[in-house]
Coordinates of C-alpha atoms in Angstrom, one line a residue:
M2 CA 76.9 126.4 26.9
A3 CA 74.3 124.5 28.8
G4 CA 74.3 123.3 32.5
A5 CA 72.2 120.7 34.2
T6 CA 70.9 120.8 37.8
F7 CA 68.7 118.6 40.0
L8 CA 65.4 120.4 40.8
S9 CA 62.3 119.5 42.6
T10 CA 59.5 117.7 40.8
V11 CA 57.2 120.8 41.3
Q12 CA 56.1 122.3 38.0
P13 CA 58.3 125.4 37.4
P14 CA 56.4 128.6 36.5
A15 CA 58.0 129.0 33.1
R16 CA 60.9 127.8 30.9
L17 CA 63.8 130.2 30.8
G18 CA 65.1 131.5 27.5
A19 CA 68.7 132.1 26.5
R20 CA 68.9 135.4 28.3
G21 CA 66.9 134.4 31.3
A22 CA 63.6 135.8 30.0
A23 CA 60.5 133.8 30.6
A24 CA 59.2 131.9 27.6
S25 CA 55.5 132.0 26.7
S26 CA 54.9 128.2 26.9
P27 CA 55.1 126.3 30.2
A28 CA 58.0 123.9 30.7
P29 CA 57.3 120.2 30.5
R30 CA 57.3 118.3 33.8
R31 CA 60.1 115.9 34.6
A32 CA 59.8 113.0 37.0
L33 CA 63.3 113.3 38.6
I34 CA 65.7 115.6 36.7
Q35 CA 64.9 119.0 35.2
I36 CA 67.4 120.3 32.6
C37 CA 67.7 124.0 32.5
C38 CA 69.6 125.9 29.8
R39 CA 71.2 129.2 30.6
G40 CA 73.6 131.4 28.9
N41 CA 76.5 133.2 30.6
G42 CA 74.2 135.7 32.1
D43 CA 76.3 136.3 35.2
G44 CA 79.0 138.3 33.4
L45 CA 81.7 135.7 34.2
D46 CA 84.9 135.4 32.0
A47 CA 85.2 132.3 29.9
A48 CA 87.6 130.4 32.3
A49 CA 85.4 131.0 35.4
Y50 CA 82.3 130.0 33.5
E51 CA 83.9 126.8 32.3
A52 CA 85.0 126.0 35.9
R53 CA 81.5 126.4 37.2
L54 CA 80.1 124.1 34.5
R55 CA 82.7 121.4 35.4
I56 CA 81.5 121.6 39.0
R57 CA 77.9 121.2 37.9
R58 CA 78.7 118.3 35.7
R59 CA 80.6 116.6 38.6
D60 CA 77.6 117.1 40.9
L61 CA 75.2 115.8 38.3
I62 CA 77.2 112.7 37.5
G63 CA 78.0 112.0 41.1
G64 CA 74.4 112.4 42.1
A65 CA 73.2 110.1 39.2
V66 CA 75.7 107.4 40.1
G67 CA 74.7 107.6 43.8
A68 CA 71.0 107.3 42.8
G69 CA 71.8 104.4 40.6
I70 CA 73.7 102.6 43.3
G71 CA 70.9 103.2 45.8
L72 CA 68.3 101.9 43.3
E73 CA 70.4 98.8 42.7
M74 CA 70.7 98.2 46.5
I75 CA 66.9 98.6 46.9
D76 CA 66.3 96.3 43.9
G77 CA 68.6 93.7 45.3
S78 CA 67.1 93.9 48.8
T79 CA 63.6 93.7 47.3
R80 CA 64.5 90.5 45.4
F81 CA 65.9 88.9 48.5
T82 CA 62.9 89.9 50.6
G83 CA 60.7 88.6 47.8
V84 CA 62.3 85.2 47.8
A85 CA 62.2 85.0 51.6
T86 CA 58.6 86.1 51.8
A87 CA 57.6 83.6 49.0
A88 CA 59.3 80.7 50.8
D89 CA 57.5 81.6 54.1
L90 CA 54.1 81.8 52.4
I91 CA 54.7 78.5 50.7
E92 CA 55.5 76.8 54.0
R93 CA 52.5 78.3 55.6
R94 CA 50.3 77.1 52.8
Q95 CA 51.8 73.6 53.1
R96 CA 51.1 73.4 56.8
S97 CA 47.6 74.8 56.3
E98 CA 46.7 72.3 53.6
F99 CA 48.1 69.4 55.7
Q100 CA 46.1 70.6 58.7
S101 CA 43.0 70.8 56.7
S102 CA 43.5 67.2 55.6
I103 CA 44.0 66.1 59.2
K104 CA 40.7 67.8 60.3
D105 CA 38.8 66.3 57.4
T106 CA 40.1 62.8 58.3
L107 CA 39.3 63.3 62.0
Y108 CA 35.9 64.7 61.3
T109 CA 35.0 61.6 59.3
A110 CA 36.4 59.2 61.9
I111 CA 34.6 60.9 64.8
K112 CA 31.3 61.1 62.9
A113 CA 31.4 57.4 62.5
K114 CA 32.0 56.8 66.2
P115 CA 30.5 59.7 68.1
E116 CA 30.4 57.6 71.3
L117 CA 34.2 58.0 71.6
V118 CA 34.0 61.8 71.9
P119 CA 34.3 61.8 75.8
S120 CA 37.3 59.4 75.6
L121 CA 39.1 61.5 73.0
L122 CA 38.8 64.5 75.3
T123 CA 40.1 62.6 78.3
L124 CA 42.9 61.2 76.1
A125 CA 44.1 64.7 75.3
L126 CA 43.7 65.9 78.9
N127 CA 45.7 63.0 80.4
D128 CA 48.5 63.3 77.8
A129 CA 49.0 66.9 78.7
M130 CA 48.6 66.5 82.5
T131 CA 51.9 64.6 82.8
Y132 CA 53.5 68.0 82.7
D133 CA 55.8 68.9 85.6
K134 CA 56.6 72.6 86.0
A135 CA 59.6 71.9 88.3
T136 CA 61.5 69.7 85.9
K137 CA 59.9 71.0 82.7
T138 CA 59.1 67.5 81.6
G139 CA 56.0 65.7 80.3
G140 CA 53.1 67.5 78.8
A141 CA 51.3 67.2 75.5
N142 CA 54.0 65.0 73.9
G143 CA 52.0 61.9 72.8
S144 CA 53.5 59.7 75.5
I145 CA 50.0 58.5 76.5
R146 CA 50.3 56.0 73.6
L147 CA 53.0 54.3 75.8
E148 CA 51.0 54.7 79.0
I149 CA 47.6 53.4 77.9
S150 CA 47.6 50.5 80.4
R151 CA 47.8 52.8 83.4
P152 CA 44.8 53.1 85.8
E153 CA 44.1 56.7 84.8
N154 CA 43.9 55.7 81.2
S155 CA 41.4 52.9 81.7
G156 CA 38.8 52.8 79.0
L157 CA 40.8 55.0 76.5
S158 CA 42.1 52.2 74.3
A159 CA 39.3 52.5 71.8
A160 CA 39.9 56.2 71.3
L161 CA 43.6 55.6 70.8
D162 CA 42.9 52.8 68.3
L163 CA 40.7 55.2 66.3
L164 CA 43.6 57.7 66.1
V165 CA 46.1 55.1 65.1
E166 CA 43.9 54.1 62.1
A167 CA 43.2 57.8 61.2
K168 CA 46.9 58.5 61.5
K169 CA 47.7 55.8 58.8
E170 CA 45.4 57.6 56.4
I171 CA 46.8 61.0 57.2
D172 CA 50.5 59.8 56.9
S173 CA 49.8 58.1 53.6
N174 CA 48.8 61.5 52.1
S175 CA 51.4 63.6 53.8
K176 CA 54.2 65.2 51.7
G177 CA 56.0 66.5 54.8
G178 CA 56.3 63.4 56.9
P179 CA 54.1 61.6 59.4
I180 CA 52.0 63.6 61.9
S181 CA 53.2 63.3 65.5
F182 CA 50.9 61.5 68.0
A183 CA 51.2 64.6 70.1
D184 CA 49.6 66.7 67.4
M185 CA 47.1 64.0 66.5
I186 CA 45.8 63.6 70.0
Q187 CA 45.2 67.4 70.5
F188 CA 43.7 67.9 67.1
A189 CA 41.4 65.0 67.8
A190 CA 40.2 66.7 71.0
Q191 CA 39.6 69.9 68.9
S192 CA 37.5 67.9 66.4
A193 CA 35.6 66.1 69.2
L194 CA 34.8 69.5 70.8
K195 CA 33.6 71.0 67.6
R196 CA 31.4 67.9 67.1
S197 CA 29.9 68.4 70.6
F198 CA 29.4 72.1 69.9
L199 CA 27.6 71.4 66.7
D200 CA 25.5 68.7 68.3
A201 CA 24.4 71.2 70.9
A202 CA 23.4 73.7 68.3
I203 CA 21.4 71.0 66.4
A204 CA 19.7 70.0 69.7
K205 CA 18.6 73.6 70.2
C206 CA 17.0 73.5 66.8
G207 CA 14.9 70.5 67.7
G208 CA 17.2 68.0 65.9
N209 CA 17.2 69.8 62.6
E210 CA 20.7 69.5 61.3
E211 CA 20.5 72.1 58.7
K212 CA 19.2 74.7 61.1
G213 CA 21.7 73.6 63.7
R214 CA 24.6 74.1 61.3
T215 CA 23.2 77.6 60.5
L216 CA 22.9 78.4 64.2
Y217 CA 26.5 77.2 64.9
S218 CA 27.8 79.2 61.9
A219 CA 26.1 82.4 63.0
Y220 CA 26.6 82.2 66.8
G221 CA 29.1 79.5 67.5
S222 CA 32.8 79.8 68.5
N223 CA 34.3 78.4 65.4
G224 CA 36.4 81.5 64.8
Q225 CA 38.1 81.3 68.2
W226 CA 40.5 78.4 67.2
G227 CA 43.2 80.6 65.6
L228 CA 45.9 80.3 68.3
F229 CA 45.2 76.6 68.8
D230 CA 45.6 76.0 65.0
K231 CA 49.0 77.8 65.0
T232 CA 50.2 75.5 67.8
F233 CA 51.1 72.9 65.3
G234 CA 54.3 70.9 65.3
R235 CA 54.5 69.1 68.6
Q236 CA 57.3 66.6 69.2
D237 CA 56.6 63.0 70.2
A238 CA 58.2 61.6 73.4
Q239 CA 59.9 58.2 72.8
E240 CA 59.5 57.0 76.4
P241 CA 56.6 57.1 78.8
D242 CA 56.4 59.9 81.3
P243 CA 56.8 59.1 85.0
E244 CA 53.9 57.4 86.7
G245 CA 51.7 59.0 89.3
R246 CA 51.4 62.4 87.7
V247 CA 47.8 62.1 86.5
P248 CA 44.9 61.4 88.9
V249 CA 42.2 58.8 88.2
W250 CA 39.5 61.5 87.7
S251 CA 36.6 59.3 88.6
T252 CA 37.9 58.5 92.1
A253 CA 40.0 61.6 92.9
S254 CA 38.7 64.2 95.3
V255 CA 37.8 67.6 94.1
Q256 CA 40.8 68.9 96.1
E257 CA 43.1 66.5 94.3
M258 CA 41.8 67.6 91.0
K259 CA 42.2 71.3 91.9
D260 CA 45.7 70.7 93.1
K261 CA 46.6 69.0 89.8
F262 CA 45.2 71.8 87.7
I263 CA 47.0 74.4 89.9
A264 CA 50.3 72.4 89.5
V265 CA 50.3 72.8 85.8
G266 CA 49.4 76.5 85.9
L267 CA 45.6 76.4 85.7
G268 CA 43.0 76.6 88.4
P269 CA 39.3 76.0 89.5
R270 CA 37.9 78.0 86.6
Q271 CA 39.7 75.7 84.1
L272 CA 38.8 72.6 86.1
A273 CA 35.1 73.6 85.9
V274 CA 35.1 74.4 82.2
M275 CA 36.8 71.1 81.4
S276 CA 34.2 69.0 83.2
A277 CA 33.5 67.2 79.9
F278 CA 37.1 66.0 79.8
L279 CA 37.0 64.3 83.3
G280 CA 34.8 61.4 82.4
P281 CA 31.9 60.2 80.2
D282 CA 29.2 61.7 82.4
Q283 CA 29.6 65.5 82.5
A284 CA 26.5 66.1 84.7
A285 CA 27.9 63.7 87.4
T286 CA 31.3 65.4 87.3
E287 CA 29.7 68.8 87.7
E288 CA 27.6 67.6 90.6
R289 CA 30.8 66.8 92.4
L290 CA 32.6 70.1 91.4
I291 CA 29.6 72.3 92.4
A292 CA 30.0 71.2 96.0
D293 CA 33.4 72.9 96.1
P294 CA 33.2 76.7 97.0
D295 CA 36.1 77.5 94.5
C296 CA 34.5 75.6 91.6
R297 CA 30.8 76.4 92.3
P298 CA 30.6 79.9 90.7
W299 CA 32.4 78.7 87.6
V300 CA 30.3 75.5 87.2
E301 CA 27.1 77.6 87.5
K302 CA 28.4 80.2 85.1
Y303 CA 29.1 77.6 82.4
Q304 CA 25.8 75.8 83.0
R305 CA 24.0 79.1 82.4
S306 CA 26.1 79.7 79.3
R307 CA 25.2 76.3 77.8
E308 CA 21.5 77.3 78.1
T309 CA 22.0 80.4 75.9
V310 CA 21.8 80.3 72.1
S311 CA 25.5 81.2 71.5
R312 CA 27.0 79.4 74.6
T313 CA 29.8 82.0 74.2
D314 CA 31.2 82.0 77.7
Y315 CA 31.4 78.2 77.9
E316 CA 32.8 77.5 74.4
V317 CA 35.3 80.4 74.3
D318 CA 36.7 79.5 77.8
L319 CA 36.9 75.9 76.9
I320 CA 38.8 76.6 73.7
T321 CA 41.2 78.9 75.5
T322 CA 41.8 76.3 78.2
L323 CA 42.4 73.5 75.7
T324 CA 44.8 75.8 73.8
K325 CA 46.9 76.4 77.0
L326 CA 46.7 72.7 78.0
S327 CA 47.8 71.4 74.6
S328 CA 51.0 73.5 74.6
L329 CA 52.2 72.3 78.0
G330 CA 55.8 71.1 77.9
Q331 CA 56.1 71.7 74.1
K332 CA 58.5 73.8 72.0
I333 CA 56.5 74.0 68.7
N334 CA 58.4 73.4 65.5
Y335 CA 56.7 75.9 63.1
E336 CA 58.4 74.4 60.1
A337 CA 57.1 70.9 60.8
Y338 CA 55.3 69.1 57.9
T339 CA 56.8 71.4 55.3
Y340 CA 58.7 69.9 52.4
P341 CA 61.3 71.0 49.7
K342 CA 59.9 73.3 47.1
Q343 CA 61.2 75.2 44.1
K344 CA 62.6 78.6 45.0
I345 CA 60.9 81.4 43.2
D346 CA 62.8 84.6 42.6
L347 CA 60.1 87.3 42.4
G348 CA 62.6 89.7 40.9
K349 CA 62.6 87.6 37.7
L350 CA 58.9 87.2 37.3
K351 CA 57.3 89.0 34.4
L352 CA 54.1 90.6 35.5

């Protein structure tokens, strides 16, 4: 008779013969189950020995069936996880590709009209600054397209017109629906800032564009946009936000500007770093801010930073502030701009 038992995968010292004596050649290694052959070396009578073998067979069969069920469950779970993971990766790729096309279009549009960079920054600021913490209304919702005639938005029509035209091109190539104005406005501000950062690097290289691009690639803040890029899928408002929520930055006192920034959850530091957003003349804006004791240390800090090769403090803080500002009042739809795709069952793929 022969019995079968589950053993460890460790190599046994030797194969046992019919009477339990060690054989001269080593036993072959088994991955999961080791079969051992033994005679009735325990002196049991025939009936008792048969009963023991039946128990062993039952344990072996039961264990094998349990292992088989476990493997089937794991296999099924893996296939389900594979399908879900593949779908998620496809949607991420769709959004990433769409975002790249948006950035390419905006880069080209802004390069053709660099004089609109300050207006694009103010457009993004004013759209977000309608946010009201008490009522959780307003924010970066694209409503500025319905508020362009208000005093605080004077002079911003050309910037909005540029985005309307760029949006037509972007939408015509989109497989996942039109881009929202809310996203469009904030990503235009990102593109405008990147343009200003690059221009600053080129200026530090004496106007040599090739060297400026190399400098910006080596020392610039281009890698700091990760969280901003993930905040993609803003909803458009269908009505204008209430009037009186955004100051006219050119005539507002520094205290009024500070109060507004504090009201939306920011402060003097963020006001100072966003001086380029508050009007076409950054130097004139900073001259006003530096007279305020709360803003002065931050204005001086960022002015010093802009004189360095990397401009790290200024650029990183500006990116961080824009990221916070651009999410005010928004619940981001992280499935926006995706589109139906063929489901792929990774369990059926032949590798």
